Amino acid sequence: MSELAILGGPKTRTEPYPQWPVWDQRDIDAVTEVIKSGRWGGYPYPGPKTAELATKFAEMQGGGYAVPMANGTVTMEVALRAAGIGWGDEVIVPAYTFQATASAPMAAGAIPVIVDIDPNTYCLDPQAAEKAITSKTKAIIPVHLGSNMADMDAIMELAERYNLIVIEDCAHAHGAKWNGRGAGTIGHFGSFSLQSSKTLTTGEGGILLCRTPELAARAASIIDCGRPHALGGGAEDYTQEFQVGGNFRLSEIAAALALIGVERFPAQAKEREAMADYMDEALSEISGVRLLRRDPRHTTRSFYRYIFAINPQEFGMEHDLLAGALNFEGVECWTGYEAMNNYTLFQPQKSKLAVPNAFPEYFDFENMELPEAERACEHEAVWLDENIFRAGQNGVDDAIRAIKKILKNAVELNDAAEELREKYR
Ligand SMILES: Cc1ncc(COP(=O)(O)O)c(C=O)c1O
């Protein structure tokens, strides 16, 4: 019998890794309190739980004026609109990200301009971003991917030089710090997702950190059907005029759950970070594995997903085989997003969406050259789930044992590769 679970052998880890999200009586009590209060929804905005969440989240990230809202996609659309960016403006986004980073500009009427990544961090390459700047460029959306951060010094320098708005996509970066400053507080905006897989979650939700109270007031107005909002996001002092907006408010029930998440977050983040350090050490001894660069300016790492790279020639197999086999060994992982130009979800030019139809020259995906993103997405990247880092040293040891077992049986796995790809496509 094969030693490999994917070929019928025994699993390396038989006990499941801890579930996510976690909950206890505090969550039940918090939701019960809101239900009994009768104030369930987000109107009038902000409700008491939402206002408390705004304060506590800004404290947790270390700055900004927080506007909680429906998810971590509209946060970016709203940021662009609050900054006055819209029809025909260009917004630079990295090629390696979830499709929301590029669909949000389109929802605001702007054109996503896709640029390559830095192979050392898998985050937006500031040099590629600079080459893409034109007189129409109005914003950059760097994504802090997995557990890494984009080079915020270089990006803010570009922003100053070319007068651009920076929206940090922090969907993966709750609690992360760059030079001691919280992710999302360095650019003009920080966009956070509280969707159920995220390290701070309320099922569905998002928070936009804004650099100034004026931007926060505009954002609060846009998500509250255009109602005027006071500077700082307060609801009483209607000092502005009505504008066109939508309903992207967060419900009070969701805000109450997020508040418990904020309480729990520091201990969880600490545990993940310690175990990730341990994982770094163990992985660095495996030949063919390349750890992504740990920039000394990235002073606190946060772990939505732990991403490492393999060199397929040296490692002896492609990343899809490793990730597939690891899942069968009981270690949850995947090969990550596709490069934006190949992303099956992201084919707006095939739709009737206004932006790709009006500006088709920006959506010629087949002719885009994004070699670093393509190499990461097609050959190198392995994304380990965060729950591996909440299972103690034993959790990391099991993942490492599984990788070593797969390596030891590489010949057998490669021989079966074609059949396996066909079977599990
Ligand atoms: C990098 C990135 N940006 C944005 C989003 C969008 O967040 P949401 O699902 O809350 O809209 C996600 C994940 O869902 C993401 O991973």
GROMACS .gro file of C-alpha atoms and ligand atoms in nm:
model
  441
    1MET     CA    1   0.000   0.000   0.000
    2SER     CA    2   0.114   0.355  -0.068
    3GLU     CA    3   0.238   0.565   0.224
    4LEU     CA    4   0.052   0.864   0.083
    5ALA     CA    5  -0.305   0.933   0.191
    6ILE     CA    6  -0.392   1.066  -0.156
    7LEU     CA    7  -0.302   0.722  -0.294
    8GLY     CA    8  -0.491   0.528  -0.028
    9GLY     CA    9  -0.236   0.529   0.257
   10PRO     CA   10  -0.288   0.646   0.617
   11LYS     CA   11  -0.332   1.016   0.696
   12THR     CA   12  -0.053   1.197   0.879
   13ARG     CA   13  -0.297   1.394   1.094
   14THR     CA   14  -0.610   1.214   1.196
   15GLU     CA   15  -0.740   1.472   1.445
   16PRO     CA   16  -0.905   1.771   1.273
   17TYR     CA   17  -0.741   2.112   1.315
   18PRO     CA   18  -0.944   2.358   1.528
   19GLN     CA   19  -1.256   2.501   1.372
   20TRP     CA   20  -1.301   2.860   1.267
   21PRO     CA   21  -1.473   3.076   1.376
   22VAL     CA   22  -1.454   3.001   1.745
   23TRP     CA   23  -1.735   3.102   1.977
   24ASP     CA   24  -1.842   3.073   2.340
   25GLN     CA   25  -2.110   3.200   2.576
   26ARG     CA   26  -1.992   3.560   2.527
   27ASP     CA   27  -2.107   3.557   2.164
   28ILE     CA   28  -2.444   3.413   2.259
   29ASP     CA   29  -2.487   3.673   2.535
   30ALA     CA   30  -2.385   3.959   2.305
   31VAL     CA   31  -2.633   3.861   2.034
   32THR     CA   32  -2.906   3.796   2.291
   33GLU     CA   33  -2.855   4.143   2.435
   34VAL     CA   34  -2.903   4.301   2.090
   35ILE     CA   35  -3.207   4.088   2.015
   36LYS     CA   36  -3.368   4.189   2.344
   37SER     CA   37  -3.286   4.556   2.282
   38GLY     CA   38  -3.501   4.556   1.968
   39ARG     CA   39  -3.231   4.752   1.784
   40TRP     CA   40  -3.122   4.482   1.538
   41GLY     CA   41  -3.035   4.665   1.220
   42GLY     CA   42  -2.790   4.933   1.119
   43TYR     CA   43  -3.045   5.217   1.093
   44PRO     CA   44  -3.018   5.481   1.227
   45TYR     CA   45  -2.647   5.464   1.157
   46PRO     CA   46  -2.438   5.408   1.360
   47GLY     CA   47  -2.621   5.209   1.628
   48PRO     CA   48  -2.460   5.180   1.972
   49LYS     CA   49  -2.276   4.852   1.901
   50THR     CA   50  -2.156   4.979   1.564
   51ALA     CA   51  -2.027   5.302   1.721
   52GLU     CA   52  -1.849   5.103   1.994
   53LEU     CA   53  -1.699   4.873   1.730
   54ALA     CA   54  -1.571   5.174   1.534
   55THR     CA   55  -1.390   5.305   1.843
   56LYS     CA   56  -1.251   4.970   1.955
   57PHE     CA   57  -1.136   4.866   1.608
   58ALA     CA   58  -0.954   5.193   1.546
   59GLU     CA   59  -0.786   5.146   1.886
   60MET     CA   60  -0.689   4.791   1.795
   61GLN     CA   61  -0.530   4.896   1.464
   62GLY     CA   62  -0.376   5.202   1.623
   63GLY     CA   63  -0.544   5.488   1.440
   64GLY     CA   64  -0.791   5.617   1.187
   65TYR     CA   65  -1.164   5.692   1.191
   66ALA     CA   66  -1.349   5.363   1.151
   67VAL     CA   67  -1.670   5.319   0.954
   68PRO     CA   68  -1.813   4.966   0.995
   69MET     CA   69  -2.007   4.842   0.692
   70ALA     CA   70  -2.146   4.539   0.508
   71ASN     CA   71  -1.828   4.370   0.383
   72GLY     CA   72  -1.467   4.415   0.277
   73THR     CA   73  -1.551   4.478  -0.088
   74VAL     CA   74  -1.783   4.777  -0.052
   75THR     CA   75  -1.526   4.924   0.187
   76MET     CA   76  -1.296   4.977  -0.112
   77GLU     CA   77  -1.570   5.104  -0.341
   78VAL     CA   78  -1.682   5.348  -0.072
   79ALA     CA   79  -1.324   5.463  -0.007
   80LEU     CA   80  -1.281   5.549  -0.375
   81ARG     CA   81  -1.613   5.731  -0.387
   82ALA     CA   82  -1.539   5.918  -0.064
   83ALA     CA   83  -1.210   6.032  -0.220
   84GLY     CA   84  -1.394   6.157  -0.529
   85ILE     CA   85  -1.254   5.885  -0.758
   86GLY     CA   86  -1.487   5.751  -1.025
   87TRP     CA   87  -1.563   5.728  -1.394
   88GLY     CA   88  -1.258   5.672  -1.613
   89ASP     CA   89  -1.003   5.715  -1.334
   90GLU     CA   90  -0.729   5.452  -1.316
   91VAL     CA   91  -0.669   5.256  -0.997
   92ILE     CA   92  -0.361   5.035  -0.966
   93VAL     CA   93  -0.417   4.689  -0.816
   94PRO     CA   94  -0.184   4.388  -0.780
   95ALA     CA   95  -0.223   4.083  -1.002
   96TYR     CA   96  -0.223   3.847  -0.703
   97THR     CA   97  -0.535   3.907  -0.493
   98PHE     CA   98  -0.898   3.820  -0.452
   99GLN     CA   99  -1.114   3.957  -0.732
  100ALA     CA  100  -1.278   4.211  -0.495
  101THR     CA  101  -0.967   4.432  -0.509
  102ALA     CA  102  -1.030   4.487  -0.880
  103SER     CA  103  -1.410   4.466  -0.887
  104ALA     CA  104  -1.447   4.742  -0.623
  105PRO     CA  105  -1.292   5.011  -0.849
  106MET     CA  106  -1.525   4.901  -1.130
  107ALA     CA  107  -1.824   4.933  -0.899
  108ALA     CA  108  -1.711   5.292  -0.838
  109GLY     CA  109  -1.678   5.348  -1.216
  110ALA     CA  110  -1.297   5.341  -1.211
  111ILE     CA  111  -1.064   5.121  -1.416
  112PRO     CA  112  -0.849   4.861  -1.237
  113VAL     CA  113  -0.497   4.863  -1.380
  114ILE     CA  114  -0.335   4.531  -1.293
  115VAL     CA  115   0.038   4.527  -1.212
  116ASP     CA  116   0.283   4.255  -1.115
  117ILE     CA  117   0.396   4.152  -0.768
  118ASP     CA  118   0.728   4.140  -0.584
  119PRO     CA  119   0.831   3.771  -0.591
  120ASN     CA  120   0.984   3.804  -0.243
  121THR     CA  121   0.659   3.902  -0.072
  122TYR     CA  122   0.387   3.825  -0.330
  123CYS     CA  123   0.254   4.176  -0.265
  124LEU     CA  124   0.230   4.465  -0.513
  125ASP     CA  125   0.565   4.560  -0.666
  126PRO     CA  126   0.609   4.939  -0.619
  127GLN     CA  127   0.833   4.959  -0.927
  128ALA     CA  128   0.569   4.793  -1.145
  129ALA     CA  129   0.314   5.031  -0.993
  130GLU     CA  130   0.526   5.334  -1.081
  131LYS     CA  131   0.562   5.217  -1.442
  132ALA     CA  132   0.183   5.193  -1.468
  133ILE     CA  133   0.117   5.549  -1.346
  134THR     CA  134  -0.037   5.782  -1.604
  135SER     CA  135  -0.208   6.120  -1.586
  136LYS     CA  136  -0.535   5.931  -1.521
  137THR     CA  137  -0.405   5.736  -1.220
  138LYS     CA  138  -0.583   5.842  -0.904
  139ALA     CA  139  -0.527   5.561  -0.654
  140ILE     CA  140  -0.329   5.251  -0.560
  141ILE     CA  141  -0.474   4.956  -0.371
  142PRO     CA  142  -0.188   4.752  -0.224
  143VAL     CA  143  -0.300   4.418  -0.080
  144HIS     CA  144  -0.134   4.281   0.232
  145LEU     CA  145  -0.148   3.919   0.120
  146GLY     CA  146  -0.167   3.610   0.339
  147SER     CA  147   0.062   3.711   0.623
  148ASN     CA  148   0.276   3.961   0.438
  149MET     CA  149   0.262   4.336   0.390
  150ALA     CA  150   0.325   4.541   0.079
  151ASP     CA  151   0.619   4.784   0.100
  152MET     CA  152   0.423   5.074   0.246
  153ASP     CA  153   0.725   5.309   0.254
  154ALA     CA  154   0.774   5.282  -0.122
  155ILE     CA  155   0.400   5.300  -0.191
  156MET     CA  156   0.346   5.611   0.024
  157GLU     CA  157   0.646   5.775  -0.142
  158LEU     CA  158   0.484   5.711  -0.484
  159ALA     CA  159   0.154   5.844  -0.353
  160GLU     CA  160   0.313   6.168  -0.241
  161ARG     CA  161   0.512   6.213  -0.559
  162TYR     CA  162   0.217   6.150  -0.791
  163ASN     CA  163  -0.060   6.278  -0.563
  164LEU     CA  164  -0.243   5.945  -0.534
  165ILE     CA  165  -0.488   5.808  -0.281
  166VAL     CA  166  -0.378   5.482  -0.113
  167ILE     CA  167  -0.635   5.228   0.001
  168GLU     CA  168  -0.470   4.940   0.185
  169ASP     CA  169  -0.662   4.616   0.127
  170CYS     CA  170  -0.622   4.469   0.475
  171ALA     CA  171  -0.867   4.180   0.435
  172HIS     CA  172  -0.581   3.952   0.547
  173ALA     CA  173  -0.401   4.193   0.777
  174HIS     CA  174  -0.598   4.252   1.098
  175GLY     CA  175  -0.346   4.331   1.369
  176ALA     CA  176  -0.046   4.356   1.132
  177LYS     CA  177   0.203   4.640   1.176
  178TRP     CA  178   0.456   4.814   0.951
  179ASN     CA  179   0.726   5.005   1.137
  180GLY     CA  180   0.503   4.979   1.443
  181ARG     CA  181   0.205   5.135   1.262
  182GLY     CA  182  -0.114   4.936   1.215
  183ALA     CA  183  -0.204   4.810   0.870
  184GLY     CA  184  -0.475   5.034   0.730
  185THR     CA  185  -0.355   5.343   0.915
  186ILE     CA  186  -0.066   5.426   0.680
  187GLY     CA  187  -0.257   5.495   0.358
  188HIS     CA  188  -0.555   5.729   0.329
  189PHE     CA  189  -0.784   5.431   0.391
  190GLY     CA  190  -0.761   5.078   0.530
  191SER     CA  191  -1.018   4.827   0.410
  192PHE     CA  192  -1.093   4.527   0.634
  193SER     CA  193  -1.317   4.226   0.574
  194LEU     CA  194  -1.496   4.057   0.863
  195GLN     CA  195  -1.621   3.771   0.643
  196SER     CA  196  -1.636   3.430   0.809
  197SER     CA  197  -1.289   3.302   0.712
  198LYS     CA  198  -1.113   3.618   0.827
  199THR     CA  199  -0.912   3.636   1.151
  200LEU     CA  200  -1.162   3.884   1.294
  201THR     CA  201  -1.508   3.787   1.183
  202THR     CA  202  -1.872   3.855   1.233
  203GLY     CA  203  -1.999   3.627   0.956
  204GLU     CA  204  -2.025   3.907   0.702
  205GLY     CA  205  -1.899   4.257   0.759
  206GLY     CA  206  -1.629   4.510   0.685
  207ILE     CA  207  -1.460   4.814   0.838
  208LEU     CA  208  -1.313   5.111   0.656
  209LEU     CA  209  -1.045   5.304   0.842
  210CYS     CA  210  -1.024   5.661   0.716
  211ARG     CA  211  -0.736   5.900   0.767
  212THR     CA  212  -0.954   6.204   0.844
  213PRO     CA  213  -1.294   6.263   1.005
  214GLU     CA  214  -1.408   6.430   0.681
  215LEU     CA  215  -1.339   6.114   0.478
  216ALA     CA  216  -1.513   5.907   0.747
  217ALA     CA  217  -1.819   6.132   0.734
  218ARG     CA  218  -1.837   6.099   0.357
  219ALA     CA  219  -1.798   5.721   0.380
  220ALA     CA  220  -2.069   5.702   0.649
  221SER     CA  221  -2.300   5.902   0.428
  222ILE     CA  222  -2.238   5.683   0.119
  223ILE     CA  223  -2.319   5.363   0.311
  224ASP     CA  224  -2.625   5.514   0.477
  225CYS     CA  225  -2.827   5.581   0.160
  226GLY     CA  226  -2.659   5.920   0.122
  227ARG     CA  227  -2.787   6.068   0.446
  228PRO     CA  228  -2.572   6.357   0.561
  229HIS     CA  229  -2.337   6.265   0.843
  230ALA     CA  230  -2.148   6.476   1.088
  231LEU     CA  231  -1.772   6.495   1.063
  232GLY     CA  232  -1.639   6.192   1.242
  233GLY     CA  233  -1.938   5.982   1.140
  234GLY     CA  234  -2.184   6.089   1.413
  235ALA     CA  235  -2.548   6.073   1.310
  236GLU     CA  236  -2.703   6.373   1.482
  237ASP     CA  237  -2.535   6.680   1.343
  238TYR     CA  238  -2.650   6.690   0.981
  239THR     CA  239  -2.400   6.932   0.840
  240GLN     CA  240  -2.379   6.816   0.480
  241GLU     CA  241  -2.623   6.774   0.198
  242PHE     CA  242  -2.776   6.444   0.092
  243GLN     CA  243  -2.570   6.259  -0.171
  244VAL     CA  244  -2.625   5.946  -0.378
  245GLY     CA  245  -2.556   5.647  -0.159
  246GLY     CA  246  -2.660   5.289  -0.095
  247ASN     CA  247  -2.739   5.077   0.205
  248PHE     CA  248  -2.415   4.909   0.308
  249ARG     CA  249  -2.470   4.945   0.682
  250LEU     CA  250  -2.354   4.679   0.929
  251SER     CA  251  -2.627   4.531   1.150
  252GLU     CA  252  -2.612   4.572   1.526
  253ILE     CA  253  -2.615   4.192   1.567
  254ALA     CA  254  -2.303   4.165   1.351
  255ALA     CA  255  -2.136   4.456   1.533
  256ALA     CA  256  -2.199   4.285   1.870
  257LEU     CA  257  -2.026   3.967   1.746
  258ALA     CA  258  -1.735   4.167   1.607
  259LEU     CA  259  -1.687   4.335   1.946
  260ILE     CA  260  -1.635   3.995   2.108
  261GLY     CA  261  -1.395   3.913   1.824
  262VAL     CA  262  -1.193   4.224   1.906
  263GLU     CA  263  -1.167   4.104   2.269
  264ARG     CA  264  -1.045   3.763   2.160
  265PHE     CA  265  -0.813   3.882   1.886
  266PRO     CA  266  -0.486   3.960   2.071
  267ALA     CA  267  -0.445   3.615   2.226
  268GLN     CA  268  -0.529   3.440   1.898
  269ALA     CA  269  -0.289   3.660   1.702
  270LYS     CA  270  -0.009   3.595   1.951
  271GLU     CA  271  -0.058   3.221   1.932
  272ARG     CA  272  -0.058   3.221   1.550
  273GLU     CA  273   0.252   3.439   1.536
  274ALA     CA  274   0.451   3.215   1.775
  275MET     CA  275   0.355   2.903   1.581
  276ALA     CA  276   0.435   3.071   1.249
  277ASP     CA  277   0.787   3.151   1.377
  278TYR     CA  278   0.819   2.783   1.461
  279MET     CA  279   0.692   2.691   1.113
  280ASP     CA  280   0.947   2.929   0.952
  281GLU     CA  281   1.228   2.744   1.124
  282ALA     CA  282   1.102   2.400   1.033
  283LEU     CA  283   1.030   2.487   0.669
  284SER     CA  284   1.363   2.662   0.620
  285GLU     CA  285   1.535   2.324   0.658
  286ILE     CA  286   1.347   2.165   0.368
  287SER     CA  287   1.528   2.190   0.038
  288GLY     CA  288   1.325   2.341  -0.244
  289VAL     CA  289   1.113   2.547  -0.003
  290ARG     CA  290   1.149   2.926  -0.014
  291LEU     CA  291   1.013   3.133   0.272
  292LEU     CA  292   0.869   3.466   0.165
  293ARG     CA  293   1.081   3.760   0.278
  294ARG     CA  294   1.025   3.878   0.628
  295ASP     CA  295   1.084   4.250   0.590
  296PRO     CA  296   1.229   4.393   0.915
  297ARG     CA  297   0.988   4.688   0.875
  298HIS     CA  298   0.699   4.443   0.900
  299THR     CA  299   0.714   4.457   1.277
  300THR     CA  300   0.402   4.253   1.364
  301ARG     CA  301   0.291   3.973   1.135
  302SER     CA  302  -0.068   3.853   1.126
  303PHE     CA  303  -0.170   3.520   0.983
  304TYR     CA  304  -0.480   3.486   0.772
  305ARG     CA  305  -0.294   3.233   0.558
  306TYR     CA  306   0.069   3.127   0.585
  307ILE     CA  307   0.210   3.136   0.233
  308PHE     CA  308   0.538   2.979   0.129
  309ALA     CA  309   0.690   2.910  -0.213
  310ILE     CA  310   0.845   2.600  -0.358
  311ASN     CA  311   1.092   2.574  -0.641
  312PRO     CA  312   0.929   2.286  -0.833
  313GLN     CA  313   1.259   2.163  -0.987
  314GLU     CA  314   1.443   2.154  -0.656
  315PHE     CA  315   1.145   2.038  -0.456
  316GLY     CA  316   1.066   1.764  -0.703
  317MET     CA  317   0.702   1.839  -0.782
  318GLU     CA  318   0.458   2.113  -0.875
  319HIS     CA  319   0.272   2.302  -0.603
  320ASP     CA  320  -0.070   2.162  -0.694
  321LEU     CA  321   0.052   1.809  -0.622
  322LEU     CA  322   0.196   1.912  -0.286
  323ALA     CA  323  -0.120   2.102  -0.185
  324GLY     CA  324  -0.351   1.824  -0.303
  325ALA     CA  325  -0.151   1.557  -0.121
  326LEU     CA  326  -0.130   1.771   0.196
  327ASN     CA  327  -0.507   1.803   0.212
  328PHE     CA  328  -0.538   1.425   0.202
  329GLU     CA  329  -0.281   1.405   0.483
  330GLY     CA  330  -0.520   1.615   0.696
  331VAL     CA  331  -0.338   1.948   0.651
  332GLU     CA  332  -0.568   2.209   0.502
  333CYS     CA  333  -0.410   2.415   0.229
  334TRP     CA  334  -0.444   2.528  -0.132
  335THR     CA  335  -0.242   2.687  -0.408
  336GLY     CA  336  -0.405   3.029  -0.361
  337TYR     CA  337  -0.568   3.271  -0.602
  338GLU     CA  338  -0.508   3.263  -0.974
  339ALA     CA  339  -0.321   3.550  -1.137
  340MET     CA  340  -0.575   3.824  -1.199
  341ASN     CA  341  -0.545   3.797  -1.578
  342ASN     CA  342  -0.633   3.426  -1.563
  343TYR     CA  343  -0.883   3.446  -1.283
  344THR     CA  344  -1.193   3.254  -1.384
  345LEU     CA  345  -1.412   3.465  -1.156
  346PHE     CA  346  -1.273   3.786  -1.298
  347GLN     CA  347  -1.381   3.809  -1.660
  348PRO     CA  348  -1.571   4.139  -1.658
  349GLN     CA  349  -1.512   4.191  -2.029
  350LYS     CA  350  -1.758   3.907  -2.090
  351SER     CA  351  -2.029   4.088  -1.897
  352LYS     CA  352  -2.235   4.398  -1.955
  353LEU     CA  353  -2.053   4.583  -1.679
  354ALA     CA  354  -2.010   4.948  -1.771
  355VAL     CA  355  -1.635   4.989  -1.712
  356PRO     CA  356  -1.501   4.695  -1.920
  357ASN     CA  357  -1.743   4.778  -2.198
  358ALA     CA  358  -1.645   5.143  -2.204
  359PHE     CA  359  -1.270   5.078  -2.170
  360PRO     CA  360  -1.203   4.736  -2.331
  361GLU     CA  361  -0.837   4.819  -2.397
  362TYR     CA  362  -0.767   4.776  -2.023
  363PHE     CA  363  -0.909   4.423  -2.017
  364ASP     CA  364  -0.694   4.251  -2.279
  365PHE     CA  365  -0.594   3.979  -2.033
  366GLU     CA  366  -0.428   3.746  -2.283
  367ASN     CA  367  -0.169   4.007  -2.367
  368MET     CA  368  -0.092   4.118  -2.013
  369GLU     CA  369   0.255   4.032  -1.891
  370LEU     CA  370   0.257   3.942  -1.524
  371PRO     CA  371   0.539   3.687  -1.499
  372GLU     CA  372   0.589   3.701  -1.122
  373ALA     CA  373   0.221   3.661  -1.041
  374GLU     CA  374   0.190   3.382  -1.295
  375ARG     CA  375   0.490   3.196  -1.153
  376ALA     CA  376   0.354   3.224  -0.799
  377CYS     CA  377   0.003   3.121  -0.898
  378GLU     CA  378   0.087   2.846  -1.143
  379HIS     CA  379   0.394   2.681  -0.988
  380GLU     CA  380   0.515   2.806  -0.652
  381ALA     CA  381   0.267   2.920  -0.390
  382VAL     CA  382   0.132   2.703  -0.110
  383TRP     CA  383  -0.122   2.858   0.131
  384LEU     CA  384  -0.157   2.690   0.469
  385ASP     CA  385  -0.477   2.753   0.664
  386GLU     CA  386  -0.463   2.959   0.982
  387ASN     CA  387  -0.605   2.678   1.198
  388ILE     CA  388  -0.274   2.489   1.169
  389PHE     CA  389  -0.129   2.770   1.381
  390ARG     CA  390  -0.389   2.732   1.657
  391ALA     CA  391  -0.320   2.366   1.724
  392GLY     CA  392   0.000   2.401   1.929
  393GLN     CA  393   0.345   2.278   1.823
  394ASN     CA  394   0.192   1.945   1.747
  395GLY     CA  395  -0.021   2.108   1.476
  396VAL     CA  396   0.286   2.250   1.300
  397ASP     CA  397   0.485   1.928   1.354
  398ASP     CA  398   0.210   1.730   1.182
  399ALA     CA  399   0.213   1.967   0.884
  400ILE     CA  400   0.591   1.933   0.855
  401ARG     CA  401   0.578   1.554   0.889
  402ALA     CA  402   0.319   1.548   0.611
  403ILE     CA  403   0.538   1.761   0.380
  404LYS     CA  404   0.837   1.536   0.446
  405LYS     CA  405   0.634   1.224   0.381
  406ILE     CA  406   0.512   1.366   0.050
  407LEU     CA  407   0.868   1.456  -0.047
  408LYS     CA  408   0.992   1.107   0.036
  409ASN     CA  409   0.727   0.963  -0.195
  410ALA     CA  410   0.769   1.223  -0.471
  411VAL     CA  411   0.843   0.969  -0.746
  412GLU     CA  412   0.525   0.774  -0.681
  413LEU     CA  413   0.321   1.096  -0.657
  414ASN     CA  414   0.463   1.235  -0.982
  415ASP     CA  415   0.388   0.905  -1.158
  416ALA     CA  416   0.025   0.938  -1.053
  417ALA     CA  417   0.007   1.314  -1.125
  418GLU     CA  418  -0.189   1.304  -1.448
  419GLU     CA  419  -0.453   1.071  -1.311
  420LEU     CA  420  -0.484   1.271  -0.988
  421ARG     CA  421  -0.521   1.604  -1.172
  422GLU     CA  422  -0.793   1.451  -1.386
  423LYS     CA  423  -0.970   1.302  -1.083
  424TYR     CA  424  -0.956   1.608  -0.853
  425ARG     CA  425  -0.967   1.890  -1.107
  426LIG     C1  426  -0.770   4.033  -0.040
  426LIG     C2  427  -0.919   4.045  -0.021
  426LIG     N1  428  -0.979   4.162  -0.048
  426LIG     C3  429  -1.111   4.179  -0.032
  426LIG     C4  430  -1.191   4.076   0.011
  426LIG     C5  431  -1.338   4.101   0.018
  426LIG     O1  432  -1.392   4.088   0.144
  426LIG     P1  433  -1.547   4.052   0.160
  426LIG     O2  434  -1.563   3.906   0.130
  426LIG     O3  435  -1.577   4.085   0.302
  426LIG     O4  436  -1.624   4.136   0.064
  426LIG     C6  437  -1.133   3.952   0.043
  426LIG     C7  438  -1.207   3.835   0.094
  426LIG     O5  439  -1.312   3.800   0.098
  426LIG     C8  440  -0.994   3.936   0.025
  426LIG     O6  441  -0.935   3.820   0.053
   0.00000   0.00000   0.00000
